[in-house]
Steps between C-alpha positions, in 0.01 A plus 500: 500500500718665235387844385471385139271218612268757657501685169407176325216427742356848466518496120339155472232539766151426368270799455247572774155386402228760456168491680340290225704183477550341161319170447689196621523364146662820374753503782574133441560561130735790570700283740537205265827604328672538838354169619628328188844656543514384864395148401761493222775616736419226749502230234811628323690489829366158601527320166718710273395686189505204262291273723234761576186466285253779432221264607661475842538877529133549415394232749706650782356845426148355497417588139465314171783476251288707261482776759877491540539556124291815528791657689812308392561341162789278610699368792782734402264796535407379847865478600566852379202625697638335814820698453327825404247493784714358780860613447501804272287718733740426786798598287325821395428585865864434593619722214271780614619464859869497404463808279387696807716327761737725696634260763827312512602251234541237771139538611376490141680169437337350807156635416512373143614149592275452801206643310567272205510199731168594658347535153639172365606279787177518696263460203442251216735715292786333688485220246555723197883494493504121508232491230697729270825311548331163439301608193736749332651246261162377374329840493770754413250769399338494843841506667596799286174674595565438871858622464395823331203576725641389837871426511618802299293738713603335826866527406452865405361574847800346674739664253360841592545430871859382458595791275359746753685332784831509315450861389429609859795309640277263699600197293843408381566483124408164350386328183132595516366241256668213682396647835135497392520126432677435829240702694197328348638144483452404869135604488443304180672202665264520797193519274613204289603296805161544666321387182733211417692339785325565830268201478783263410763628742273544800626841606444859404654841562321758712458781244546781755830354625617422147426852379662664802816293447505597133450867588783499753743344254381720216508836678839430656631409157357807328579772749805714438757438773864597480596202715327263257676663209838469670441137588390425144810670359729309734339170406537579131867585548554176688350296214716687250 
């Protein structure tokens, strides 16, 4: 498990109950917002944002629609809570971890990507990228919210890692903004594939093998190596 995931688990662990337990009804009421958010996430991923009805969210969470409105005044508010409760804490934990990280840039790339896959790829959150891509045109405000709260911060994390690696001489100089897209794209492809094409094509990728292949190609491409530089220069001269 990535170190920043441990930080996330520790920060989000439920408080230890005291000797006198709260009444079941009180505990149930306190848990309702999280239950509604979990129900909304499942339905958003299964049906899409537009096709998900608040009645269905309430039914899946086991409450009335009136109860749902006590906590969320709209479907948009529910979506934002899914992002704020599920993704933003993980990004905050990763930022905290990276601010204190003293290891190699290579290891930090691996830990960020593998940790991000564990968070998304092995949970219902795996369907979020497909959801955003599919619904962005019809709900631009939600797409903008997701971009600002998730994508911008995720890119900033990887930008910091790449800048450190280049500054230390671990990574060769490159266009960092393009590199960020190239690094994240294979993982997004795997998430979208598994939520779109697997059932129709009849085959899937083993995530561990896929990620290891991506890591091998990525690290070998990033690492500073005089032989790589020479080969790249020779190839460029040949094309010229």
